[in-house]
Coordinates of C-alpha atoms and ligand atoms in Angstrom, one line a residue:
M1 CA 44.7 -11.6 2.8
L2 CA 44.1 -8.8 0.3
P3 CA 45.6 -5.5 1.1
A4 CA 43.3 -3.2 3.0
K5 CA 41.1 -1.4 0.5
T6 CA 41.3 2.3 0.1
L7 CA 39.3 4.5 -2.2
A8 CA 42.6 5.9 -3.5
N9 CA 43.3 2.6 -5.3
S10 CA 39.8 2.0 -6.4
P11 CA 39.5 2.8 -10.2
S12 CA 37.0 5.3 -11.5
D13 CA 35.0 2.6 -13.1
W14 CA 34.7 0.7 -9.8
W15 CA 31.0 0.1 -10.4
R16 CA 31.7 -2.1 -13.4
H17 CA 32.7 -5.0 -11.2
A18 CA 31.7 -3.9 -7.7
V19 CA 29.8 -6.0 -5.1
I20 CA 27.3 -3.6 -3.6
Y21 CA 25.7 -4.4 -0.2
Q22 CA 22.3 -3.0 0.4
I23 CA 21.6 -1.6 3.9
Y24 CA 18.0 -1.2 4.8
P25 CA 18.4 1.4 7.5
R26 CA 15.3 0.5 9.5
S27 CA 16.5 -3.0 10.0
F28 CA 20.3 -3.0 10.0
A29 CA 21.4 -1.7 13.5
D30 CA 19.6 0.5 16.0
G31 CA 21.8 2.9 18.0
N32 CA 19.1 4.5 20.2
G33 CA 17.1 1.4 21.1
D34 CA 13.7 2.7 19.8
G35 CA 13.3 -0.5 17.7
V36 CA 14.0 1.2 14.3
G37 CA 17.5 1.1 12.9
D38 CA 19.4 4.3 12.4
L39 CA 22.5 6.0 11.1
A40 CA 24.3 5.7 14.4
G41 CA 23.7 2.0 14.3
I42 CA 25.0 1.8 10.7
I43 CA 28.1 3.7 11.6
S44 CA 28.9 1.4 14.5
R45 CA 28.4 -1.8 12.5
L46 CA 30.0 -0.7 9.2
P47 CA 33.4 -2.4 9.9
A48 CA 31.6 -5.8 9.8
I49 CA 30.5 -5.0 6.3
A50 CA 33.9 -3.8 5.1
D51 CA 35.2 -7.0 6.6
L52 CA 32.8 -9.1 4.5
G53 CA 34.7 -8.0 1.4
V54 CA 32.2 -5.9 -0.5
D55 CA 33.1 -2.8 -2.4
A56 CA 30.3 -0.5 -1.7
I57 CA 27.1 0.0 0.2
W58 CA 23.7 1.2 -1.0
L59 CA 21.4 2.7 1.6
S60 CA 17.7 2.6 1.2
P61 CA 16.1 6.0 2.0
F62 CA 16.9 7.8 5.3
Y63 CA 15.3 11.1 4.3
R64 CA 12.6 12.9 6.2
S65 CA 9.5 10.9 5.8
P66 CA 6.3 9.9 7.5
Q67 CA 7.4 6.3 6.9
K68 CA 4.1 5.2 5.2
D69 CA 6.2 3.2 2.8
A70 CA 9.2 2.6 5.0
G71 CA 10.9 5.8 3.8
Y72 CA 10.1 5.6 0.1
D73 CA 7.6 8.4 0.8
V74 CA 10.0 11.4 1.1
S75 CA 8.9 14.7 2.6
D76 CA 12.3 16.4 2.4
Y77 CA 15.0 15.0 0.1
C78 CA 17.8 17.1 1.8
D79 CA 17.2 16.2 5.4
I80 CA 17.4 13.1 7.5
D81 CA 14.3 11.7 9.2
P82 CA 14.6 12.1 13.0
V83 CA 14.0 8.3 13.4
F84 CA 17.3 7.8 11.6
G85 CA 19.4 10.7 13.0
T86 CA 20.8 13.9 11.7
L87 CA 22.4 15.3 8.6
A88 CA 25.7 15.5 10.5
E89 CA 25.4 11.8 11.1
A90 CA 24.8 11.2 7.4
E91 CA 28.0 13.1 6.7
T92 CA 29.9 11.0 9.3
L93 CA 28.5 7.9 7.7
I94 CA 29.8 8.9 4.3
T95 CA 33.3 9.6 5.6
T96 CA 33.3 6.5 7.7
A97 CA 32.4 4.4 4.7
H98 CA 35.1 6.0 2.7
D99 CA 37.7 5.5 5.4
L100 CA 36.8 1.8 5.4
G101 CA 37.4 1.7 1.6
L102 CA 33.6 1.4 0.9
R103 CA 31.9 3.5 -1.8
I104 CA 28.4 4.7 -0.8
I105 CA 25.4 5.1 -2.9
V106 CA 22.1 6.5 -1.7
D107 CA 18.5 6.0 -2.8
L108 CA 16.8 8.7 -4.9
V109 CA 13.0 8.6 -5.1
P110 CA 12.0 10.9 -8.0
N111 CA 8.7 9.4 -9.1
H112 CA 6.7 10.6 -6.1
S113 CA 7.0 12.5 -2.9
S114 CA 5.2 12.0 0.4
E115 CA 1.8 13.6 0.8
Q116 CA 3.6 15.5 3.6
H117 CA 6.0 17.2 1.2
E118 CA 5.6 20.9 1.4
W119 CA 4.8 21.0 -2.4
F120 CA 1.9 18.6 -2.1
Q121 CA 0.5 20.4 0.9
A122 CA 0.7 23.6 -1.1
A123 CA -1.0 21.9 -4.0
L124 CA -3.9 20.8 -1.8
A125 CA -4.3 24.3 -0.5
A126 CA -4.2 25.9 -3.9
G127 CA -7.1 25.4 -6.3
P128 CA -7.4 23.5 -9.6
G129 CA -5.3 24.9 -12.4
S130 CA -2.8 26.5 -10.0
P131 CA 1.0 26.2 -10.4
E132 CA 1.1 24.3 -7.1
R133 CA -1.2 21.6 -8.5
A134 CA 0.9 21.5 -11.7
R135 CA 3.8 19.9 -9.8
Y136 CA 1.7 16.7 -9.3
M137 CA -0.8 14.8 -11.4
F138 CA -4.1 16.3 -10.5
R139 CA -7.1 15.7 -12.8
D140 CA -10.9 16.1 -12.6
G141 CA -12.8 12.9 -12.1
L142 CA -15.1 11.3 -14.7
G143 CA -18.8 10.8 -14.3
E144 CA -21.5 13.4 -13.8
N145 CA -20.1 14.8 -10.6
G146 CA -16.4 13.8 -11.1
E147 CA -17.0 10.8 -8.8
L148 CA -15.1 8.3 -11.0
P149 CA -11.3 8.2 -11.2
P150 CA -9.8 9.7 -14.4
N151 CA -8.7 6.4 -15.8
N152 CA -8.4 2.6 -14.9
W153 CA -4.8 2.6 -13.6
E154 CA -4.2 0.5 -10.6
S155 CA -1.6 1.1 -7.8
V156 CA 1.3 -1.3 -7.7
F157 CA 0.3 -1.9 -4.1
G158 CA -3.2 -2.8 -5.0
G159 CA -6.4 -0.8 -5.4
P160 CA -6.9 2.3 -7.6
A161 CA -4.0 4.5 -8.5
W162 CA -6.1 7.7 -8.0
S163 CA -7.5 9.3 -4.8
R164 CA -9.9 12.1 -4.6
I165 CA -9.2 15.0 -2.3
T166 CA -11.6 17.0 -0.2
N167 CA -11.6 20.7 -0.8
P168 CA -11.0 23.1 2.1
D169 CA -14.8 23.8 2.2
G170 CA -15.5 20.1 2.6
T171 CA -16.8 19.4 -0.9
P172 CA -15.2 16.6 -3.0
G173 CA -12.4 17.9 -5.2
Q174 CA -10.0 16.7 -7.9
W175 CA -8.2 13.4 -8.1
Y176 CA -4.4 12.9 -7.9
L177 CA -2.3 10.0 -9.2
H178 CA -0.3 7.7 -7.0
I179 CA 1.2 4.7 -8.7
F180 CA 2.1 3.4 -5.3
D181 CA 0.4 4.2 -1.9
Q182 CA -2.1 7.0 -1.5
S183 CA 0.5 8.7 0.6
Q184 CA 2.9 8.9 -2.4
P185 CA 1.6 11.4 -5.0
D186 CA 3.3 11.1 -8.4
F187 CA 5.3 14.2 -9.5
N188 CA 4.5 15.8 -12.9
W189 CA 7.8 15.4 -14.7
E190 CA 6.4 17.5 -17.6
N191 CA 7.0 20.4 -15.2
P192 CA 10.5 22.0 -15.3
E193 CA 10.2 22.8 -11.6
I194 CA 10.5 19.1 -10.8
W195 CA 13.6 18.9 -12.9
S196 CA 15.1 21.8 -10.9
L197 CA 14.1 20.2 -7.6
F198 CA 16.0 17.0 -8.4
D199 CA 19.0 18.7 -10.0
G200 CA 19.4 20.3 -6.6
V201 CA 18.9 17.1 -4.7
L202 CA 21.6 15.3 -6.8
R203 CA 24.0 18.1 -6.2
F204 CA 23.2 18.3 -2.5
W205 CA 24.2 14.6 -2.0
L206 CA 27.1 14.7 -4.5
D207 CA 28.5 17.7 -2.7
R208 CA 28.5 15.6 0.5
G209 CA 30.6 13.0 -1.2
V210 CA 28.2 10.2 -2.1
D211 CA 29.5 8.0 -4.9
G212 CA 26.1 7.6 -6.6
F213 CA 22.4 6.9 -6.6
R214 CA 20.1 4.0 -6.8
V215 CA 17.2 5.5 -8.7
D216 CA 13.8 4.3 -7.5
V217 CA 11.1 3.5 -10.1
A218 CA 13.3 4.8 -12.8
H219 CA 10.9 3.6 -15.5
G220 CA 7.9 5.5 -14.1
L221 CA 8.6 9.2 -14.2
I222 CA 6.9 10.1 -17.5
K223 CA 3.3 9.1 -18.2
E224 CA 1.8 8.7 -21.7
A225 CA 0.2 11.9 -23.0
G226 CA -3.5 12.0 -22.3
L227 CA -3.2 9.3 -19.5
P228 CA -5.1 6.6 -21.5
D229 CA -6.7 3.6 -19.9
R230 CA -4.5 0.6 -19.5
D231 CA -5.4 -2.3 -21.8
L232 CA -6.6 -5.0 -19.4
S233 CA -8.4 -7.1 -22.1
N234 CA -5.9 -9.9 -21.8
G235 CA -5.8 -10.0 -18.0
P236 CA -3.3 -8.3 -15.7
P237 CA -0.1 -7.2 -17.5
A238 CA 3.1 -9.2 -16.9
P239 CA 5.7 -7.6 -14.6
G240 CA 7.9 -5.4 -16.7
A241 CA 5.3 -5.0 -19.5
R242 CA 5.1 -1.6 -21.1
S243 CA 2.1 0.5 -20.0
P244 CA 1.0 4.1 -20.1
F245 CA 2.9 4.7 -16.9
W246 CA 6.0 2.5 -17.4
D247 CA 9.0 2.9 -19.7
Q248 CA 7.9 6.0 -21.7
D249 CA 10.6 7.3 -24.0
G250 CA 10.7 10.6 -22.1
V251 CA 12.3 9.1 -19.0
H252 CA 15.6 8.8 -20.9
E253 CA 15.9 12.6 -21.2
V254 CA 15.9 12.8 -17.5
Y255 CA 18.8 10.4 -17.1
R256 CA 20.8 12.1 -19.8
A257 CA 20.4 15.4 -17.9
W258 CA 21.4 13.7 -14.6
R259 CA 24.4 12.0 -16.2
K260 CA 25.8 15.4 -17.2
I261 CA 25.5 16.5 -13.6
L262 CA 27.2 13.4 -12.3
D263 CA 30.0 13.8 -14.8
E264 CA 30.7 17.3 -13.5
Y265 CA 31.7 15.6 -10.3
G266 CA 34.3 13.4 -11.9
D267 CA 34.1 10.0 -13.7
D268 CA 33.6 7.8 -10.6
R269 CA 30.0 8.7 -9.6
M270 CA 27.3 6.3 -10.8
M271 CA 23.6 5.7 -11.0
C272 CA 21.8 2.4 -11.0
A273 CA 18.2 2.1 -12.4
E274 CA 15.4 0.3 -10.6
A275 CA 13.6 -0.2 -13.9
W276 CA 11.2 -3.1 -14.1
V277 CA 11.4 -3.3 -17.9
M278 CA 11.4 -6.5 -19.9
P279 CA 12.9 -7.8 -22.0
L280 CA 16.5 -7.0 -20.8
S281 CA 17.3 -5.5 -24.2
K282 CA 14.8 -2.7 -23.3
M283 CA 16.1 -2.4 -19.8
A284 CA 19.5 -1.9 -21.4
H285 CA 18.3 1.4 -22.8
Y286 CA 18.7 2.9 -19.3
V287 CA 22.4 2.1 -19.3
R288 CA 23.4 3.6 -22.7
S289 CA 26.7 5.5 -22.5
D290 CA 25.1 8.9 -21.8
E291 CA 22.5 7.6 -19.3
M292 CA 22.9 5.5 -16.2
H293 CA 25.8 3.2 -15.4
Q294 CA 23.9 0.1 -14.1
A295 CA 20.4 -1.3 -13.9
F296 CA 19.2 -4.0 -11.5
N297 CA 19.0 -7.2 -13.4
F298 CA 15.4 -8.2 -12.5
G299 CA 15.4 -10.8 -15.2
Y300 CA 18.0 -12.7 -13.2
L301 CA 16.2 -12.1 -9.9
S302 CA 13.0 -13.5 -11.4
A303 CA 14.6 -16.6 -12.9
T304 CA 13.3 -19.9 -11.6
W305 CA 15.6 -22.6 -10.3
D306 CA 15.9 -24.2 -13.7
P307 CA 19.3 -24.6 -15.5
A308 CA 17.9 -23.8 -18.9
V309 CA 16.2 -20.6 -17.6
L310 CA 19.3 -19.5 -15.8
R311 CA 21.6 -20.2 -18.8
S312 CA 19.3 -18.2 -21.0
V313 CA 19.0 -15.2 -18.7
I314 CA 22.8 -15.1 -18.3
D315 CA 23.2 -15.1 -22.1
E316 CA 20.5 -12.5 -22.5
S317 CA 22.0 -10.3 -19.8
L318 CA 25.5 -10.3 -21.1
E319 CA 24.3 -9.6 -24.6
A320 CA 21.8 -6.9 -23.7
F321 CA 24.0 -4.9 -21.3
G322 CA 27.2 -5.7 -23.1
G323 CA 25.6 -4.5 -26.3
V324 CA 25.5 -0.9 -24.9
G325 CA 28.9 -1.2 -23.2
A326 CA 27.5 -1.5 -19.7
P327 CA 28.3 -4.3 -17.2
S328 CA 25.5 -6.6 -16.3
T329 CA 24.4 -6.6 -12.7
W330 CA 23.3 -9.7 -10.8
V331 CA 20.9 -9.7 -7.9
L332 CA 19.0 -12.4 -6.0
S333 CA 17.4 -10.5 -3.0
N334 CA 16.4 -7.0 -1.9
H335 CA 14.0 -5.3 0.4
D336 CA 11.0 -5.9 -2.0
E337 CA 11.4 -9.6 -2.7
V338 CA 11.0 -12.8 -0.7
R339 CA 14.6 -13.7 0.4
H340 CA 16.1 -16.0 -2.2
R341 CA 16.9 -18.7 0.3
S342 CA 13.2 -19.1 0.9
R343 CA 11.9 -18.2 -2.6
L344 CA 14.0 -21.0 -4.2
A345 CA 12.6 -23.6 -1.7
T346 CA 8.9 -23.3 -2.5
K347 CA 6.8 -23.9 -5.5
F348 CA 8.0 -20.5 -6.6
A349 CA 11.3 -22.0 -7.4
S350 CA 9.6 -23.3 -10.5
E351 CA 6.7 -20.8 -10.9
G352 CA 8.3 -17.4 -10.4
K353 CA 8.2 -14.7 -7.8
P354 CA 5.6 -14.6 -5.0
M355 CA 4.2 -11.4 -3.5
G356 CA 5.2 -12.3 0.0
I357 CA 4.7 -15.4 2.1
G358 CA 2.7 -15.4 5.3
P359 CA 1.1 -17.7 7.9
N360 CA -1.8 -18.7 5.6
S361 CA 0.2 -19.1 2.4
E362 CA -0.4 -22.5 0.9
H363 CA 3.3 -23.1 0.2
K364 CA 5.9 -22.6 2.9
P365 CA 9.6 -22.9 2.2
D366 CA 11.5 -26.2 2.9
E367 CA 14.1 -24.8 5.2
E368 CA 16.8 -27.5 4.6
L369 CA 16.4 -27.3 0.8
G370 CA 16.5 -23.5 1.0
H371 CA 19.7 -23.5 3.0
W372 CA 21.5 -25.4 0.3
R373 CA 19.8 -23.8 -2.7
G374 CA 20.3 -20.3 -1.4
R375 CA 24.1 -20.9 -1.0
A376 CA 24.3 -22.6 -4.4
A377 CA 22.5 -19.6 -6.0
T378 CA 24.9 -17.1 -4.4
A379 CA 27.9 -19.1 -5.5
L380 CA 26.7 -19.1 -9.1
M381 CA 25.9 -15.4 -9.0
L382 CA 29.2 -14.3 -7.5
G383 CA 31.1 -16.2 -10.2
L384 CA 29.7 -14.1 -12.9
P385 CA 31.5 -11.0 -14.4
G386 CA 29.9 -7.6 -13.7
S387 CA 28.5 -6.1 -10.6
A388 CA 26.6 -8.0 -7.9
Y389 CA 24.1 -6.7 -5.3
L390 CA 23.7 -8.3 -1.9
F391 CA 20.9 -7.6 0.5
Q392 CA 21.7 -7.3 4.2
G393 CA 21.3 -10.6 6.0
E394 CA 21.7 -12.8 3.0
E395 CA 25.3 -13.4 4.0
L396 CA 23.8 -14.9 7.2
G397 CA 21.5 -17.1 5.2
L398 CA 18.4 -15.4 6.8
P399 CA 15.1 -16.9 5.7
E400 CA 12.0 -14.9 4.8
V401 CA 10.1 -14.4 8.1
I402 CA 6.7 -15.9 7.6
D403 CA 5.0 -15.8 11.0
I404 CA 4.5 -12.0 11.4
P405 CA 1.2 -11.4 13.1
D406 CA -1.2 -9.2 11.0
D407 CA -1.2 -6.4 13.5
R408 CA 2.6 -6.1 13.4
R409 CA 2.8 -5.9 9.6
D410 CA 3.8 -2.6 8.1
D411 CA 3.9 -2.9 4.3
P412 CA 1.1 -0.9 2.6
T413 CA 0.7 -3.8 0.1
F414 CA -0.7 -5.9 2.9
F415 CA -3.3 -3.3 3.9
R416 CA -4.2 -2.2 0.4
T417 CA -5.0 -5.8 -0.7
N418 CA -6.8 -6.6 2.6
G419 CA -4.2 -9.1 3.4
E420 CA -4.5 -11.0 0.1
R421 CA -0.8 -10.2 -0.6
Y422 CA 1.5 -10.5 2.4
G423 CA 3.9 -8.1 0.8
R424 CA 7.5 -7.4 1.8
D425 CA 7.8 -7.3 5.6
G426 CA 9.2 -10.8 5.7
C427 CA 12.5 -9.8 4.2
R428 CA 12.7 -6.6 6.2
V429 CA 13.0 -8.0 9.8
P430 CA 15.9 -6.5 11.8
I431 CA 19.0 -8.6 11.3
P432 CA 20.8 -10.5 14.1
W433 CA 24.3 -9.7 15.2
E434 CA 24.9 -11.5 18.5
A435 CA 22.8 -14.4 19.7
D436 CA 22.8 -13.5 23.4
K437 CA 22.1 -9.8 23.2
P438 CA 18.7 -8.1 23.3
A439 CA 17.0 -8.2 19.8
F440 CA 20.0 -10.4 18.8
G441 CA 22.3 -7.3 19.0
F442 CA 20.1 -5.2 16.7
N443 CA 20.0 -2.8 19.7
N444 CA 20.4 -2.7 23.5
S445 CA 16.7 -2.5 24.3
G446 CA 15.2 -5.6 22.7
A447 CA 12.6 -3.5 20.8
S448 CA 12.2 -4.4 17.1
W449 CA 9.7 -2.7 14.7
L450 CA 9.1 -6.2 13.1
P451 CA 9.3 -9.2 15.4
Q452 CA 12.4 -11.4 15.0
P453 CA 12.0 -15.2 14.9
A454 CA 14.0 -17.4 17.3
V455 CA 16.0 -18.8 14.3
F456 CA 17.7 -15.4 14.0
G457 CA 19.6 -16.4 17.2
E458 CA 21.2 -19.4 15.5
L459 CA 22.0 -17.4 12.4
A460 CA 23.4 -14.4 14.3
R461 CA 26.7 -13.1 12.9
D462 CA 28.7 -14.0 16.0
Q463 CA 27.5 -17.6 15.7
Q464 CA 28.8 -17.9 12.2
S465 CA 32.0 -15.9 12.2
G466 CA 35.0 -18.2 12.1
V467 CA 32.8 -21.3 11.6
E468 CA 34.1 -22.8 8.4
S469 CA 30.8 -24.4 7.2
S470 CA 28.7 -21.3 7.9
T471 CA 27.0 -19.2 5.2
L472 CA 28.8 -16.1 6.5
E473 CA 32.2 -17.8 5.9
L474 CA 31.0 -19.0 2.5
Y475 CA 30.2 -15.4 1.5
R476 CA 33.6 -14.2 2.8
T477 CA 35.4 -16.9 0.8
L478 CA 33.5 -16.2 -2.4
L479 CA 34.0 -12.5 -2.1
R480 CA 37.7 -12.8 -1.3
L481 CA 38.2 -15.1 -4.3
R482 CA 36.1 -12.9 -6.6
A483 CA 38.3 -9.9 -5.7
S484 CA 41.7 -11.7 -5.8
Q485 CA 40.9 -13.4 -9.1
G486 CA 39.4 -10.3 -10.7
L487 CA 36.2 -12.2 -11.6
G488 CA 34.1 -9.0 -11.6
S489 CA 36.0 -7.8 -14.7
G490 CA 36.5 -11.3 -15.9
D491 CA 35.9 -13.1 -19.1
F492 CA 32.9 -15.5 -19.4
A493 CA 32.5 -18.6 -21.5
W494 CA 30.1 -21.6 -21.2
L495 CA 31.8 -24.9 -20.4
P496 CA 30.8 -27.6 -22.8
D497 CA 29.9 -31.2 -22.1
F498 CA 28.2 -30.8 -18.7
P499 CA 24.9 -32.5 -18.0
E500 CA 21.6 -30.6 -18.8
A501 CA 21.0 -30.0 -15.1
T502 CA 24.1 -27.9 -14.6
V503 CA 25.0 -24.3 -15.1
A504 CA 28.7 -24.5 -15.9
F505 CA 30.9 -21.7 -17.0
R506 CA 34.4 -20.4 -16.9
N507 CA 35.4 -17.0 -15.7
L508 CA 39.1 -16.4 -16.3
G509 CA 40.9 -19.4 -14.6
I510 CA 37.9 -20.5 -12.5
A511 CA 35.2 -23.0 -13.5
V512 CA 31.9 -22.3 -11.8
I513 CA 29.7 -25.3 -11.8
G514 CA 26.2 -25.4 -10.3
N515 CA 24.3 -28.6 -10.1
L516 CA 20.6 -27.8 -10.2
G517 CA 19.5 -31.4 -10.6
T518 CA 19.5 -34.4 -8.2
A519 CA 22.2 -36.7 -9.6
P520 CA 25.7 -36.0 -8.4
I521 CA 28.1 -34.9 -11.3
T522 CA 31.8 -35.4 -11.9
L523 CA 33.9 -32.4 -11.5
P524 CA 36.7 -31.3 -13.8
A525 CA 40.3 -31.7 -12.6
G526 CA 41.6 -28.8 -10.6
D527 CA 41.8 -27.4 -7.1
I528 CA 38.4 -26.9 -5.5
L529 CA 38.5 -23.3 -4.2
A530 CA 35.0 -23.1 -2.8
S531 CA 31.9 -25.2 -2.6
S532 CA 28.5 -24.1 -1.4
G533 CA 28.0 -27.6 0.1
P534 CA 29.9 -30.7 0.9
L535 CA 30.9 -33.0 -2.0
V536 CA 29.8 -36.6 -2.0
D537 CA 32.5 -39.1 -2.9
G538 CA 34.3 -36.3 -4.8
H539 CA 31.2 -35.6 -6.8
L540 CA 29.1 -32.4 -6.8
P541 CA 25.6 -33.2 -5.4
G542 CA 22.4 -31.4 -6.4
D543 CA 21.7 -27.9 -5.3
T544 CA 25.4 -27.2 -4.9
T545 CA 27.9 -25.0 -6.7
A546 CA 31.7 -25.4 -6.8
W547 CA 34.5 -23.1 -7.9
I548 CA 37.4 -24.9 -9.4
K549 CA 40.8 -23.5 -10.4
I550 CA 41.4 -24.7 -13.9
A551 CA 44.2 -23.8 -16.4
N552 CA 43.7 -20.5 -18.1
Ligands
GLC601 C1 10.6 0.8 -5.3 C2 11.1 0.4 -3.9 C3 10.0 0.0 -3.1 C4 9.0 1.2 -2.9 C5 8.5 1.6 -4.3 C6 7.9 3.0 -4.2 O1 10.0 -0.3 -6.0 O2 12.1 -0.5 -4.1 O3 10.4 -0.4 -1.8 O4 7.9 0.7 -2.2 O5 9.6 1.8 -5.2 O6 8.8 4.0 -3.9

């Protein structure tokens, strides 16, 4: 047993090696039984997360919001949505986390607000050219009567990135930019008022004791001057490709300014960029020493189940982030992606990320394969030095939920693409706690904003706790070893002489060996500390990762 964690013995650069557990408040635990998770639910279930052995939690947005994009459409950044609870409960949550030895980071959504934000409502009421409109990206339309959008940009969720407003007198008015849903107007970050707004938001939450921020769409705040058309002559741009609305140099000024604010609060507050910017050497610009502390490693999340691809993305990550003195992060699942257990057990294991999987998708995951691959992938990830992110429910081996009826879906992606992309609901289904309770312990009423499949009963936390072969116990073992052996701040080297199909490295005194092929491989001498699946005649079978104690 490790000594109980307290924040007092957590170093100021805790984030360099932390394992951070993402809580998606809508789906974690529901205290009032309305079918949507809330802060009271989180507070009551937090000891289970501390017990898992993580260092920190990241909470997806709980702010006041019409919930058009599950809370990423914020109408008040300094208040809690009634569906989640109250500001007093948020304060209790922060102290509860700290008392359990968990750091807590919250989501900051600076690229856009909700259309219900008072500033957007004021912008609609005020005319073109007004200071109220200058807080957002309003433009006149093209064409004889302004009937065409100002440029060819498309929303990330499908369809045009511009919507036209109707003037108070009923005539068609200007257009406004929304890189995401129509309900999420983009702020104009050329306007100092937006900088002041977010300076205040940062201080508001830092004053309440949060340890940092996950910064939503960090690469999107600044748009190229003149808002030029996107070049689509070579087909749709690759994810992470630069564009007139992604990765403009000006975004870095914002983070330099925010870094100064964080530093005023001491040297243990951090920011993590959600910046879909490739290659990783460009993503690393977000974590230069005077900007953010971490960036989500989407290169790693996007890697196919291919040893050469994984080896190369690990090298690239250590080099890119290490080159600017930042830790690499590692992540396999989050609230926007098909759960890794399922993703790695479809054709996407070799073809790259899907945009959701649903009842009519051609390729459905092979559940048995996914069970073993998901575990093997996690055991590889948690052996790497740096900081790792987990998404709620992956420690239970939850699969992507595929059979969600169309009329129960919630993700705007599904609706904006007329069902062509299933989107992200399948990873957001409320998680199971106790097999025999209503909604598998998510609440006491049985209500659930997305329907839970029967398999969630078998995978409920109480069914796995104490069961040696369970995925939950595998996560506990790996996290305990990672902490006790100091792997997060470890020392990485590739192990030579392993077959092509393996990803084999040493981190301090532990060899981490993943077999991504089919033929069993011989393991080096040493105690086997953990294995993601059973060995076969002492050999490591395919889709399995082992941790072995070797001489330093
Ligand atoms: C980020 C969030 C995603 C959200 C989008 C718009 O990508 O992770 O869930 O829909 O930003 O805020």
